[in-house]
Each structure stands twice: as structure tokens, then as C-alpha cells.
Amino acid sequence: AQSVTQLDSQVPVFEEAPVELRCNYSSSVSVYLFWYVQYPNQGLQLLLKYLSGSTLVKGINGFEAEFNKSQTSFHLRKPSVHISDTAEYFCAVSDPNTGNQFYFGTGTSLTVIP
Amino acid sequence: EPEVTQTPSHQVTQMGQEVILRCVPISNHLYFYWYRQILGQKVEFLVSFYNNEISEKSEIFDDQFSVERPDGSNFTLKIRSTKLEDSAMYFCASSVGQGGTDTQYFGPGTRLTVL
């Protein structure tokens, strides 16, 4: 089975500063990669996904992520964060060879400091 | 924008009691899922459902769990005899196509507390 590691459980960052949230996954076979965001009292919302093609993926709210197959990573970045980006961020992986389920990391809590 | 809804938002129950968690997936979606997140741990897959039957389930989804789509809109998760370790946030999700490639849309979750 796949496993996903989000090394940083909490990331505080000042407003307008850049941020990178790290995600590593276990398998080197073809996988699909996703980042979800959860705002307080809301469901998981898709930020972006990588299925194939360009390794740099752009998502909503100015976020982007880069797929690095050799390092089995899919780090999420934003060049300038806003207060409204304060939320929990989840990296997820699916392996089309093993079924429909998503494998999630433990999440990273991003706090943007004014 | 269509969204997945879940009720209740918080459920408190006594150990050994049965609970039913309810979800209304997005209306044109065909695949439905339940996940759970124990506090401080990963979001874990429980089960996927398609064409009125379970298509995939994890080791967590034992005989105490069942899912049902009783009508054209609801998707339920039943836990027959709750244990303390069932306390978690339960997320419902749905997708148009197979979830491996198609985006899964998640509800806000139901927090289950077993006393």
C-alpha cells in the first residue's frame, strides 16, 4: 500500500511571505497526486492534482506544486500567503493499479501571521 | 456550487450503541466513499461504493460497518456496535468517475464521539 508523509505538522508563516508544504510518498510506480485544503468547519477542498504531463501543476488560490518522481515528492508552494490561507493542508496519493482509494498524509496546519 | 453534505456534524453515543452517519453526495456523481480521521492521525480510507455495491474496502471496514444508499440521494455509514476506538471524524466523498483519477469531493465531516 501507498503511504504519504507530511513532515511538517505545523507551519507558521508571516503574511506575504512564501511558503512550502512538503509531501513525500512511498512508491516509485505511477501514481496520481492531490493536495486538499480544509478550512475550519468545512470539507476537504481540492487545491490541485497531478495525473500526468507537466510536472509543475497550478491550482486555485495561487498555489502550485511540483511533482518530482526521483525524489517521490509533491511539495506545495505559494509565493505570497494571505491570512485567508490559514487552514489544514492534506497531501493524497492514489495508485490506479490498486484501486480507487486515496492515501492521505497527516496534514499540515498552516498559520499565516499578520 | 454543488457540495457534499453530511449530518449530523457531531454525534455523541455510548459504547455498544448503533450509529448511522448520513451523507448526501453531489447529485450526478456515481462513486461514493467513506474515510475517517482519528484525532492526530491520517485520513484513512474505509470503503467505496458504486452501482449499489461495495467496490473496495479497507481492513478497518469490518463486519461492524455497513453502507447503504437507501434512496436516490442519501449514502449512509452504519456502525452496529460502537467501540471507544471508533471515535473519529468521518468524511463522506463522491466522484463522477473512478476515484483513482477523478477528483473526490469531500463533505465537512461528522465528528463521532464514543463514550
PDB file of N, CA, C and O in Angstrom, chain A residues 8-15 17-21 81 86-87 108-114:
ATOM      1  N   ASP A   8       5.924  18.241   8.111  1.00  0.00           N
ATOM      2  CA  ASP A   8       5.663  19.403   8.960  1.00  0.00           C
ATOM      3  C   ASP A   8       4.221  19.371   9.427  1.00  0.00           C
ATOM      4  O   ASP A   8       3.306  19.509   8.622  1.00  0.00           O
ATOM      5  N   SER A   9       4.018  19.208  10.719  1.00  0.00           N
ATOM      6  CA  SER A   9       2.645  19.186  11.212  1.00  0.00           C
ATOM      7  C   SER A   9       2.087  20.602  11.349  1.00  0.00           C
ATOM      8  O   SER A   9       0.884  20.807  11.190  1.00  0.00           O
ATOM      9  N   GLN A  10       2.971  21.553  11.658  1.00  0.00           N
ATOM     10  CA  GLN A  10       2.534  22.944  11.787  1.00  0.00           C
ATOM     11  C   GLN A  10       3.546  23.853  11.104  1.00  0.00           C
ATOM     12  O   GLN A  10       4.754  23.686  11.292  1.00  0.00           O
ATOM     13  N   VAL A  11       3.045  24.795  10.330  1.00  0.00           N
ATOM     14  CA  VAL A  11       3.908  25.758   9.656  1.00  0.00           C
ATOM     15  C   VAL A  11       3.347  27.160   9.896  1.00  0.00           C
ATOM     16  O   VAL A  11       2.291  27.504   9.371  1.00  0.00           O
ATOM     17  N   PRO A  12       4.043  27.958  10.724  1.00  0.00           N
ATOM     18  CA  PRO A  12       3.655  29.366  10.853  1.00  0.00           C
ATOM     19  C   PRO A  12       4.446  30.204   9.860  1.00  0.00           C
ATOM     20  O   PRO A  12       5.641  29.968   9.651  1.00  0.00           O
ATOM     21  N   VAL A  13       3.798  31.161   9.247  1.00  0.00           N
ATOM     22  CA  VAL A  13       4.477  31.999   8.263  1.00  0.00           C
ATOM     23  C   VAL A  13       3.832  33.375   8.284  1.00  0.00           C
ATOM     24  O   VAL A  13       2.628  33.513   8.514  1.00  0.00           O
ATOM     25  N   PHE A  14       4.652  34.396   8.073  1.00  0.00           N
ATOM     26  CA  PHE A  14       4.125  35.758   8.056  1.00  0.00           C
ATOM     27  C   PHE A  14       3.396  36.039   6.744  1.00  0.00           C
ATOM     28  O   PHE A  14       3.746  35.497   5.689  1.00  0.00           O
ATOM     29  N   GLU A  15       2.405  36.894   6.854  1.00  0.00           N
ATOM     30  CA  GLU A  15       1.641  37.304   5.679  1.00  0.00           C
ATOM     31  C   GLU A  15       2.568  37.870   4.609  1.00  0.00           C
ATOM     32  O   GLU A  15       3.531  38.570   4.920  1.00  0.00           O
ATOM     33  N   ALA A  17       4.724  36.348   2.929  1.00  0.00           N
ATOM     34  CA  ALA A  17       5.948  35.547   2.781  1.00  0.00           C
ATOM     35  C   ALA A  17       5.629  34.313   1.948  1.00  0.00           C
ATOM     36  O   ALA A  17       4.470  33.891   1.854  1.00  0.00           O
ATOM     37  N   PRO A  18       6.666  33.692   1.351  1.00  0.00           N
ATOM     38  CA  PRO A  18       6.435  32.444   0.613  1.00  0.00           C
ATOM     39  C   PRO A  18       6.329  31.268   1.574  1.00  0.00           C
ATOM     40  O   PRO A  18       6.807  31.322   2.706  1.00  0.00           O
ATOM     41  N   VAL A  19       5.712  30.197   1.087  1.00  0.00           N
ATOM     42  CA  VAL A  19       5.588  29.001   1.917  1.00  0.00           C
ATOM     43  C   VAL A  19       5.735  27.760   1.051  1.00  0.00           C
ATOM     44  O   VAL A  19       5.394  27.764  -0.138  1.00  0.00           O
ATOM     45  N   GLU A  20       6.304  26.712   1.641  1.00  0.00           N
ATOM     46  CA  GLU A  20       6.365  25.405   1.002  1.00  0.00           C
ATOM     47  C   GLU A  20       5.910  24.364   2.017  1.00  0.00           C
ATOM     48  O   GLU A  20       6.425  24.310   3.136  1.00  0.00           O
ATOM     49  N   LEU A  21       4.948  23.563   1.629  1.00  0.00           N
ATOM     50  CA  LEU A  21       4.476  22.460   2.461  1.00  0.00           C
ATOM     51  C   LEU A  21       4.929  21.170   1.793  1.00  0.00           C
ATOM     52  O   LEU A  21       4.640  20.932   0.623  1.00  0.00           O
ATOM     53  N   VAL A  81       1.658  34.405   0.855  1.00  0.00           N
ATOM     54  CA  VAL A  81       0.441  33.904   1.506  1.00  0.00           C
ATOM     55  C   VAL A  81      -0.394  35.049   2.074  1.00  0.00           C
ATOM     56  O   VAL A  81       0.111  36.130   2.381  1.00  0.00           O
ATOM     57  N   THR A  86      -4.830  30.442   5.998  1.00  0.00           N
ATOM     58  CA  THR A  86      -4.753  29.679   7.247  1.00  0.00           C
ATOM     59  C   THR A  86      -5.751  28.530   7.201  1.00  0.00           C
ATOM     60  O   THR A  86      -6.959  28.743   7.065  1.00  0.00           O
ATOM     61  N   ALA A  87      -5.227  27.311   7.261  1.00  0.00           N
ATOM     62  CA  ALA A  87      -6.065  26.120   7.092  1.00  0.00           C
ATOM     63  C   ALA A  87      -5.200  24.884   7.290  1.00  0.00           C
ATOM     64  O   ALA A  87      -3.988  24.976   7.501  1.00  0.00           O
ATOM     65  N   THR A 108      -0.878  19.221   7.308  1.00  0.00           N
ATOM     66  CA  THR A 108      -0.029  20.320   7.782  1.00  0.00           C
ATOM     67  C   THR A 108      -0.914  21.511   8.090  1.00  0.00           C
ATOM     68  O   THR A 108      -1.706  21.931   7.231  1.00  0.00           O
ATOM     69  N   SER A 109      -0.806  22.000   9.301  1.00  0.00           N
ATOM     70  CA  SER A 109      -1.589  23.164   9.708  1.00  0.00           C
ATOM     71  C   SER A 109      -0.806  24.425   9.380  1.00  0.00           C
ATOM     72  O   SER A 109       0.253  24.675   9.969  1.00  0.00           O
ATOM     73  N   LEU A 110      -1.288  25.183   8.422  1.00  0.00           N
ATOM     74  CA  LEU A 110      -0.643  26.440   8.032  1.00  0.00           C
ATOM     75  C   LEU A 110      -1.314  27.595   8.761  1.00  0.00           C
ATOM     76  O   LEU A 110      -2.532  27.755   8.680  1.00  0.00           O
ATOM     77  N   THR A 111      -0.498  28.358   9.482  1.00  0.00           N
ATOM     78  CA  THR A 111      -1.000  29.551  10.166  1.00  0.00           C
ATOM     79  C   THR A 111      -0.296  30.764   9.593  1.00  0.00           C
ATOM     80  O   THR A 111       0.941  30.849   9.651  1.00  0.00           O
ATOM     81  N   VAL A 112      -1.067  31.669   9.050  1.00  0.00           N
ATOM     82  CA  VAL A 112      -0.495  32.899   8.495  1.00  0.00           C
ATOM     83  C   VAL A 112      -0.620  33.996   9.545  1.00  0.00           C
ATOM     84  O   VAL A 112      -1.714  34.301  10.022  1.00  0.00           O
ATOM     85  N   ILE A 113       0.525  34.567   9.878  1.00  0.00           N
ATOM     86  CA  ILE A 113       0.615  35.573  10.945  1.00  0.00           C
ATOM     87  C   ILE A 113       0.577  36.972  10.341  1.00  0.00           C
ATOM     88  O   ILE A 113       1.345  37.259   9.429  1.00  0.00           O
ATOM     89  N   PRO A 114      -0.315  37.830  10.841  1.00  0.00           N
ATOM     90  CA  PRO A 114      -0.394  39.189  10.273  1.00  0.00           C
ATOM     91  C   PRO A 114       0.875  40.007  10.550  1.00  0.00           C
ATOM     92  O   PRO A 114       1.583  39.772  11.525  1.00  0.00           O
TER      93      PRO A 114
END
